[in-house]
mmCIF file of C-alpha atoms and ligand atoms in Angstrom:
data_model
loop_
_atom_site.group_PDB
_atom_site.id
_atom_site.type_symbol
_atom_site.label_atom_id
_atom_site.label_comp_id
_atom_site.label_asym_id
_atom_site.label_seq_id
_atom_site.Cartn_x
_atom_site.Cartn_y
_atom_site.Cartn_z
ATOM 1 C CA MET A 1 0.000 0.000 0.000
ATOM 2 C CA THR A 2 1.269 3.492 -0.833
ATOM 3 C CA ARG A 3 2.549 5.333 2.235
ATOM 4 C CA ILE A 4 2.389 9.110 2.110
ATOM 5 C CA ALA A 5 3.527 12.130 4.086
ATOM 6 C CA LEU A 6 0.876 14.859 3.984
ATOM 7 C CA ILE A 7 2.442 18.291 4.491
ATOM 8 C CA THR A 8 0.449 21.512 4.731
ATOM 9 C CA GLY A 9 2.100 24.914 4.400
ATOM 10 C CA ALA A 10 4.437 23.168 1.982
ATOM 11 C CA THR A 11 4.827 26.121 -0.389
ATOM 12 C CA SER A 12 6.949 28.257 1.929
ATOM 13 C CA GLY A 13 9.049 28.472 5.087
ATOM 14 C CA ILE A 14 9.051 25.584 7.545
ATOM 15 C CA GLY A 15 6.671 23.383 5.508
ATOM 16 C CA ARG A 16 8.800 23.754 2.386
ATOM 17 C CA GLU A 17 11.837 22.627 4.402
ATOM 18 C CA PHE A 18 9.918 19.520 5.481
ATOM 19 C CA VAL A 19 9.436 18.753 1.786
ATOM 20 C CA ASN A 20 13.153 19.295 1.073
ATOM 21 C CA LEU A 21 14.160 17.015 3.925
ATOM 22 C CA LEU A 22 11.668 14.270 3.095
ATOM 23 C CA LYS A 23 11.735 14.205 -0.679
ATOM 24 C CA ASP A 24 14.347 11.426 -0.794
ATOM 25 C CA ASP A 25 13.206 9.662 2.375
ATOM 26 C CA PRO A 26 12.424 6.034 1.508
ATOM 27 C CA SER A 27 9.881 5.841 4.382
ATOM 28 C CA TYR A 28 7.362 7.596 2.123
ATOM 29 C CA ASP A 29 6.316 6.607 -1.385
ATOM 30 C CA GLU A 30 4.769 10.000 -2.000
ATOM 31 C CA LEU A 31 4.680 13.465 -0.428
ATOM 32 C CA TRP A 32 1.316 15.169 -0.751
ATOM 33 C CA ILE A 33 1.944 18.869 -0.451
ATOM 34 C CA VAL A 34 -0.802 21.374 0.325
ATOM 35 C CA GLY A 35 -0.960 25.128 -0.248
ATOM 36 C CA ARG A 36 -2.651 27.877 -2.230
ATOM 37 C CA ASN A 37 0.381 29.111 -4.151
ATOM 38 C CA GLU A 38 -0.024 27.254 -7.439
ATOM 39 C CA ARG A 39 3.378 28.234 -8.790
ATOM 40 C CA ALA A 40 5.247 26.997 -5.714
ATOM 41 C CA LEU A 41 3.227 23.779 -5.763
ATOM 42 C CA GLU A 42 4.039 23.141 -9.421
ATOM 43 C CA GLU A 43 7.724 23.958 -8.945
ATOM 44 C CA ALA A 44 8.007 21.448 -6.102
ATOM 45 C CA SER A 45 6.026 18.664 -7.722
ATOM 46 C CA ASP A 46 7.607 15.665 -9.420
ATOM 47 C CA GLY A 47 6.631 11.992 -9.701
ATOM 48 C CA ARG A 48 6.742 11.488 -5.920
ATOM 49 C CA ILE A 49 5.597 14.955 -4.845
ATOM 50 C CA ILE A 50 1.903 15.437 -5.446
ATOM 51 C CA PRO A 51 0.580 19.014 -5.322
ATOM 52 C CA ILE A 52 -2.812 19.692 -3.740
ATOM 53 C CA LYS A 53 -4.097 23.211 -4.205
ATOM 54 C CA ALA A 54 -6.323 24.044 -1.246
ATOM 55 C CA ASP A 55 -7.307 27.098 0.746
ATOM 56 C CA LEU A 56 -7.454 25.742 4.288
ATOM 57 C CA ALA A 57 -9.572 28.710 5.374
ATOM 58 C CA ASP A 58 -12.293 27.214 3.169
ATOM 59 C CA PRO A 59 -14.267 24.734 5.318
ATOM 60 C CA SER A 60 -14.708 22.277 2.411
ATOM 61 C CA SER A 61 -10.952 21.999 1.754
ATOM 62 C CA THR A 62 -10.164 19.482 4.470
ATOM 63 C CA ASP A 63 -13.106 17.286 3.401
ATOM 64 C CA ARG A 64 -11.759 17.289 -0.162
ATOM 65 C CA ILE A 65 -8.271 16.271 0.992
ATOM 66 C CA ILE A 66 -9.638 13.473 3.174
ATOM 67 C CA ALA A 67 -11.917 12.258 0.354
ATOM 68 C CA ARG A 68 -8.843 12.033 -1.867
ATOM 69 C CA ILE A 69 -6.972 9.992 0.736
ATOM 70 C CA ARG A 70 -9.963 7.674 1.141
ATOM 71 C CA SER A 71 -10.300 7.039 -2.579
ATOM 72 C CA ALA A 72 -6.548 6.522 -3.109
ATOM 73 C CA ASN A 73 -6.410 3.626 -0.644
ATOM 74 C CA ILE A 74 -3.224 4.782 1.076
ATOM 75 C CA THR A 75 -1.586 4.959 4.491
ATOM 76 C CA VAL A 76 -0.696 8.316 6.053
ATOM 77 C CA GLY A 77 2.760 7.774 7.540
ATOM 78 C CA LEU A 78 3.202 11.410 8.499
ATOM 79 C CA LEU A 79 0.862 14.354 8.835
ATOM 80 C CA ALA A 80 2.831 17.579 9.181
ATOM 81 C CA ASN A 81 0.489 20.482 9.883
ATOM 82 C CA CYS A 82 2.727 23.435 9.000
ATOM 83 C CA ALA A 83 0.213 25.846 7.431
ATOM 84 C CA GLY A 84 -0.439 28.873 9.571
ATOM 85 C CA LEU A 85 -0.550 32.638 9.706
ATOM 86 C CA GLY A 86 -0.918 35.501 12.117
ATOM 87 C CA TYR A 87 -1.782 39.179 11.801
ATOM 88 C CA ARG A 88 -0.034 41.566 14.173
ATOM 89 C CA SER A 89 -2.559 44.252 15.198
ATOM 90 C CA ALA A 90 -5.130 44.968 17.891
ATOM 91 C CA VAL A 91 -8.272 42.843 17.725
ATOM 92 C CA ALA A 92 -10.341 46.017 17.272
ATOM 93 C CA ASP A 93 -8.384 46.817 14.105
ATOM 94 C CA GLN A 94 -8.807 43.409 12.495
ATOM 95 C CA SER A 95 -11.486 42.484 9.978
ATOM 96 C CA SER A 96 -13.636 39.409 10.490
ATOM 97 C CA ASP A 97 -11.858 37.826 7.486
ATOM 98 C CA MET A 98 -8.449 38.260 9.143
ATOM 99 C CA ILE A 99 -9.674 36.751 12.396
ATOM 100 C CA SER A 100 -11.468 33.877 10.659
ATOM 101 C CA SER A 101 -8.455 32.967 8.523
ATOM 102 C CA MET A 102 -6.184 32.712 11.596
ATOM 103 C CA LEU A 103 -8.664 30.524 13.474
ATOM 104 C CA ASP A 104 -9.648 28.446 10.436
ATOM 105 C CA VAL A 105 -6.130 27.676 9.201
ATOM 106 C CA ASN A 106 -4.225 27.501 12.504
ATOM 107 C CA ALA A 107 -6.796 25.595 14.549
ATOM 108 C CA LYS A 108 -9.807 24.280 12.617
ATOM 109 C CA ALA A 109 -8.116 22.893 9.492
ATOM 110 C CA LEU A 110 -5.297 21.391 11.589
ATOM 111 C CA THR A 111 -7.846 19.616 13.782
ATOM 112 C CA LEU A 112 -10.068 18.406 10.947
ATOM 113 C CA LEU A 113 -7.133 17.129 8.901
ATOM 114 C CA THR A 114 -5.821 15.279 11.935
ATOM 115 C CA ASN A 115 -9.213 13.769 12.635
ATOM 116 C CA GLY A 116 -9.687 12.832 8.976
ATOM 117 C CA CYS A 117 -6.228 11.236 8.645
ATOM 118 C CA LEU A 118 -6.405 9.105 11.796
ATOM 119 C CA PRO A 119 -8.320 6.209 10.196
ATOM 120 C CA TYR A 120 -5.595 5.995 7.532
ATOM 121 C CA MET A 121 -2.683 5.995 9.966
ATOM 122 C CA GLU A 122 -0.738 2.904 10.949
ATOM 123 C CA ASP A 123 -0.526 1.877 14.590
ATOM 124 C CA GLY A 124 3.048 1.838 15.848
ATOM 125 C CA SER A 125 4.562 3.863 13.047
ATOM 126 C CA SER A 126 2.545 6.868 11.844
ATOM 127 C CA LYS A 127 3.393 10.329 13.129
ATOM 128 C CA ILE A 128 1.767 13.719 13.492
ATOM 129 C CA ILE A 129 3.765 16.938 13.725
ATOM 130 C CA ASN A 130 1.915 20.166 14.495
ATOM 131 C CA ILE A 131 3.748 23.469 14.184
ATOM 132 C CA ALA A 132 2.505 25.621 17.058
ATOM 133 C CA SER A 133 4.537 28.584 18.340
ATOM 134 C CA SER A 134 6.064 29.953 21.520
ATOM 135 C CA ALA A 135 3.415 32.667 21.047
ATOM 136 C CA GLY A 136 1.033 30.079 22.471
ATOM 137 C CA PHE A 137 2.720 30.050 25.891
ATOM 138 C CA LEU A 138 1.015 33.217 27.108
ATOM 139 C CA PRO A 139 -1.441 35.925 25.996
ATOM 140 C CA GLN A 140 0.022 38.418 23.514
ATOM 141 C CA PRO A 141 -1.592 41.861 23.266
ATOM 142 C CA GLY A 142 -1.248 42.996 19.649
ATOM 143 C CA PHE A 143 -1.090 39.365 18.499
ATOM 144 C CA ALA A 144 -4.010 38.093 20.556
ATOM 145 C CA VAL A 145 -5.877 35.869 18.088
ATOM 146 C CA TYR A 146 -2.718 34.278 16.715
ATOM 147 C CA ALA A 147 -1.340 33.557 20.193
ATOM 148 C CA ALA A 148 -4.668 32.109 21.334
ATOM 149 C CA SER A 149 -4.861 29.925 18.214
ATOM 150 C CA LYS A 150 -1.384 28.563 19.000
ATOM 151 C CA SER A 151 -2.347 27.918 22.644
ATOM 152 C CA TYR A 152 -5.097 25.795 21.146
ATOM 153 C CA VAL A 153 -2.582 23.864 19.012
ATOM 154 C CA ILE A 154 -0.397 23.186 22.063
ATOM 155 C CA SER A 155 -3.317 22.040 24.212
ATOM 156 C CA PHE A 156 -4.827 19.952 21.410
ATOM 157 C CA GLY A 157 -1.516 18.283 20.566
ATOM 158 C CA ARG A 158 -0.674 17.367 24.144
ATOM 159 C CA ALA A 159 -4.101 15.817 24.724
ATOM 160 C CA LEU A 160 -4.032 13.991 21.396
ATOM 161 C CA ALA A 161 -0.579 12.567 22.171
ATOM 162 C CA GLU A 162 -2.093 10.910 25.259
ATOM 163 C CA GLU A 163 -5.162 9.690 23.361
ATOM 164 C CA LEU A 164 -3.016 8.071 20.688
ATOM 165 C CA LYS A 165 -0.578 6.333 23.035
ATOM 166 C CA PRO A 166 -2.463 3.011 22.818
ATOM 167 C CA ARG A 167 -2.062 3.146 19.026
ATOM 168 C CA ARG A 168 1.622 4.177 19.379
ATOM 169 C CA ILE A 169 1.062 7.075 16.990
ATOM 170 C CA THR A 170 3.283 9.942 18.115
ATOM 171 C CA VAL A 171 2.110 13.557 18.156
ATOM 172 C CA THR A 172 4.841 16.190 18.321
ATOM 173 C CA THR A 173 3.925 19.814 18.967
ATOM 174 C CA VAL A 174 6.662 22.188 17.860
ATOM 175 C CA CYS A 175 7.045 25.630 19.436
ATOM 176 C CA PRO A 176 9.576 27.851 17.708
ATOM 177 C CA GLY A 177 10.131 31.561 18.309
ATOM 178 C CA PRO A 178 10.824 33.832 15.331
ATOM 179 C CA VAL A 179 11.787 31.927 12.169
ATOM 180 C CA GLU A 180 13.117 33.496 8.962
ATOM 181 C CA THR A 181 10.201 32.796 6.617
ATOM 182 C CA GLY A 182 7.417 34.662 4.861
ATOM 183 C CA PHE A 183 5.540 34.789 8.177
ATOM 184 C CA GLN A 184 6.492 38.333 9.232
ATOM 185 C CA GLU A 185 5.505 39.820 5.877
ATOM 186 C CA VAL A 186 2.016 38.326 6.245
ATOM 187 C CA ALA A 187 1.898 39.279 9.943
ATOM 188 C CA THR A 188 2.601 42.944 9.192
ATOM 189 C CA GLN A 189 0.504 42.922 6.001
ATOM 190 C CA GLY A 190 3.553 43.693 3.879
ATOM 191 C CA ARG A 191 5.008 46.456 6.062
ATOM 192 C CA GLU A 192 8.052 44.380 7.125
ATOM 193 C CA ARG A 193 9.563 41.682 4.937
ATOM 194 C CA GLU A 194 11.514 40.244 7.861
ATOM 195 C CA PHE A 195 11.945 40.510 11.619
ATOM 196 C CA THR A 196 13.799 43.498 13.034
ATOM 197 C CA GLY A 197 15.590 44.316 16.317
ATOM 198 C CA LEU A 198 15.521 41.703 19.068
ATOM 199 C CA TRP A 199 13.269 39.402 17.027
ATOM 200 C CA LYS A 200 15.825 39.312 14.224
ATOM 201 C CA THR A 201 18.607 38.493 16.697
ATOM 202 C CA LEU A 202 16.540 35.624 18.079
ATOM 203 C CA SER A 203 15.347 34.327 14.714
ATOM 204 C CA VAL A 204 16.342 30.912 13.412
ATOM 205 C CA LYS A 205 16.414 29.173 10.029
ATOM 206 C CA PRO A 206 13.328 27.241 8.862
ATOM 207 C CA ALA A 207 15.474 24.270 7.780
ATOM 208 C CA ASP A 208 16.818 23.935 11.332
ATOM 209 C CA VAL A 209 13.293 23.970 12.778
ATOM 210 C CA ALA A 210 12.106 21.351 10.269
ATOM 211 C CA ARG A 211 15.130 19.116 10.939
ATOM 212 C CA ALA A 212 14.706 19.365 14.723
ATOM 213 C CA SER A 213 10.965 18.660 14.385
ATOM 214 C CA LEU A 214 11.574 15.444 12.444
ATOM 215 C CA LYS A 215 14.219 14.375 14.948
ATOM 216 C CA ALA A 216 11.905 15.077 17.903
ATOM 217 C CA SER A 217 9.128 13.157 16.157
ATOM 218 C CA SER A 218 11.368 10.154 15.482
ATOM 219 C CA ARG A 219 12.293 10.159 19.191
ATOM 220 C CA GLY A 220 8.619 10.210 20.135
ATOM 221 C CA ARG A 221 8.762 13.590 21.885
ATOM 222 C CA SER A 222 5.394 15.211 22.466
ATOM 223 C CA VAL A 223 6.607 18.832 22.716
ATOM 224 C CA LEU A 224 9.631 20.503 21.161
ATOM 225 C CA VAL A 225 10.378 24.049 22.291
ATOM 226 C CA TYR A 226 12.965 25.124 19.738
ATOM 227 C CA GLY A 227 15.851 27.402 20.768
ATOM 228 C CA PHE A 228 17.347 28.452 24.088
ATOM 229 C CA SER A 229 15.506 31.809 24.243
ATOM 230 C CA GLN A 230 12.175 30.072 23.693
ATOM 231 C CA LYS A 231 12.986 27.455 26.346
ATOM 232 C CA LEU A 232 13.578 30.340 28.768
ATOM 233 C CA LEU A 233 10.252 31.918 27.802
ATOM 234 C CA HIS A 234 8.522 28.560 28.227
ATOM 235 C CA PHE A 235 10.027 28.152 31.681
ATOM 236 C CA ALA A 236 9.079 31.721 32.650
ATOM 237 C CA ALA A 237 5.509 31.276 31.368
ATOM 238 C CA LYS A 238 5.114 28.231 33.625
ATOM 239 C CA PHE A 239 6.437 29.762 36.820
ATOM 240 C CA ILE A 240 6.130 33.557 36.632
ATOM 241 C CA PRO A 241 2.725 35.316 36.675
ATOM 242 C CA HIS A 242 1.801 36.237 33.092
ATOM 243 C CA LYS A 243 0.975 39.788 34.186
ATOM 244 C CA TRP A 244 4.638 40.346 35.112
ATOM 245 C CA ILE A 245 6.020 38.799 31.920
ATOM 246 C CA LEU A 246 3.636 40.903 29.830
ATOM 247 C CA SER A 247 4.829 44.100 31.525
ATOM 248 C CA VAL A 248 8.450 43.152 30.769
ATOM 249 C CA ILE A 249 7.587 42.382 27.122
ATOM 250 C CA LYS A 250 5.693 45.681 26.838
ATOM 251 C CA TRP A 251 8.657 47.543 28.327
HETATM 252 N N1 NAP B 301 8.043 32.228 11.120
HETATM 253 C C1 NAP B 301 7.869 32.359 12.418
HETATM 254 O O1 NAP B 301 8.391 33.289 13.055
HETATM 255 C C2 NAP B 301 7.051 31.339 13.160
HETATM 256 C C3 NAP B 301 7.237 31.214 14.541
HETATM 257 C C4 NAP B 301 6.505 30.271 15.243
HETATM 258 C C5 NAP B 301 5.597 29.481 14.574
HETATM 259 N N2 NAP B 301 5.430 29.619 13.228
HETATM 260 C C6 NAP B 301 4.443 28.780 12.565
HETATM 261 O O2 NAP B 301 5.100 28.018 11.564
HETATM 262 C C7 NAP B 301 4.142 27.600 10.589
HETATM 263 C C8 NAP B 301 4.745 27.833 9.224
HETATM 264 O O3 NAP B 301 4.875 29.222 8.989
HETATM 265 P P1 NAP B 301 6.163 29.819 8.281
HETATM 266 O O4 NAP B 301 6.943 30.506 9.303
HETATM 267 O O5 NAP B 301 6.810 28.782 7.469
HETATM 268 O O6 NAP B 301 5.493 30.965 7.393
HETATM 269 P P2 NAP B 301 5.280 31.101 5.829
HETATM 270 O O7 NAP B 301 6.589 31.064 5.122
HETATM 271 O O8 NAP B 301 4.434 32.324 5.669
HETATM 272 O O9 NAP B 301 4.446 29.821 5.434
HETATM 273 C C9 NAP B 301 3.093 29.702 5.770
HETATM 274 C C10 NAP B 301 2.514 28.528 5.004
HETATM 275 O O10 NAP B 301 1.126 28.409 5.387
HETATM 276 C C11 NAP B 301 0.344 28.289 4.223
HETATM 277 N N3 NAP B 301 -0.977 28.900 4.372
HETATM 278 C C12 NAP B 301 -1.280 30.106 4.927
HETATM 279 N N4 NAP B 301 -2.591 30.356 4.779
HETATM 280 C C13 NAP B 301 -3.123 29.291 4.126
HETATM 281 C C14 NAP B 301 -4.420 28.960 3.668
HETATM 282 N N5 NAP B 301 -5.474 29.793 3.828
HETATM 283 N N6 NAP B 301 -4.616 27.786 3.027
HETATM 284 C C15 NAP B 301 -3.571 26.937 2.812
HETATM 285 N N7 NAP B 301 -2.321 27.197 3.227
HETATM 286 C C16 NAP B 301 -2.103 28.360 3.866
HETATM 287 C C17 NAP B 301 1.118 29.019 3.130
HETATM 288 O O11 NAP B 301 0.789 28.455 1.875
HETATM 289 P P3 NAP B 301 0.115 29.292 0.648
HETATM 290 O O12 NAP B 301 0.572 30.694 0.748
HETATM 291 O O13 NAP B 301 0.562 28.540 -0.571
HETATM 292 O O14 NAP B 301 -1.334 29.137 0.877
HETATM 293 C C18 NAP B 301 2.565 28.729 3.501
HETATM 294 O O15 NAP B 301 2.999 27.548 2.864
HETATM 295 C C19 NAP B 301 2.879 28.409 10.869
HETATM 296 O O16 NAP B 301 1.953 27.578 11.535
HETATM 297 C C20 NAP B 301 3.352 29.506 11.810
HETATM 298 O O17 NAP B 301 2.321 29.930 12.652
HETATM 299 C C21 NAP B 301 6.145 30.527 12.504
#
């Protein structure tokens, strides 16, 4: 039976690095790559890399992907939920479309794809990797919806990891800080092409995040907080009142 890796957000950034790292991996017969950017999908596709054009903010998209899996009679060896976006602005300044797209792509599509893939996963070997964010560790004024959506991904992933233990399907939730991808340009609606100041100093390469995610998944880790600065933030968010951390961040 054909064994696939299904990768969302595969047209850019971290997801694209997953594709680069897995394209010659003999564990998968095919990589099914999901995104909206038709050109990037076509450029990446070859005999083993199958492009799936889908807008994950569209509620029917996940049903279409699952229907395709069902009819192809395949096994999902890896589901890597990398698609995601965030808009940096106050909630009051965001349109309902901006808010919906963050919630739909970051949380709803990730959950529905996971749910839809589970019947096609193999006990003892299939894996799920969800890209969350260190933004999910605590509330973030000015990035409130995004941070809350990533808190959801962290909570969902940790609970799912426990649920799937009897099937020995591992769920790895990855929490990076700033990563050098197209994310910041979307987040600032084109105002900044990349991170600046402290965020730039702390930022890491998408290939390193993808590599560490696959390693953590192969070791069966349920949470990967990537980078020393993010580990510190994670520790602080657990033990220091959020009100204090938020005042420091604001300062
Ligand atoms: N970069 C960071 O600083 C950072 C930090 C922590 C966590 N993360 C998380 O890492 C993940 C990957 O982001 P990235 O940094 O690699 O950013 P990116 O380069 O902007 O990539 C985002 C990916 O998500 C896909 N996507 C966005 N909206 C979509 C939609 N409506 N339908 C289908 N696909 C959609 C994009 O594909 P199309 O454009 O082709 O649709 C693209 O492939 C996200 O979940 C993000 O929240 C990023």
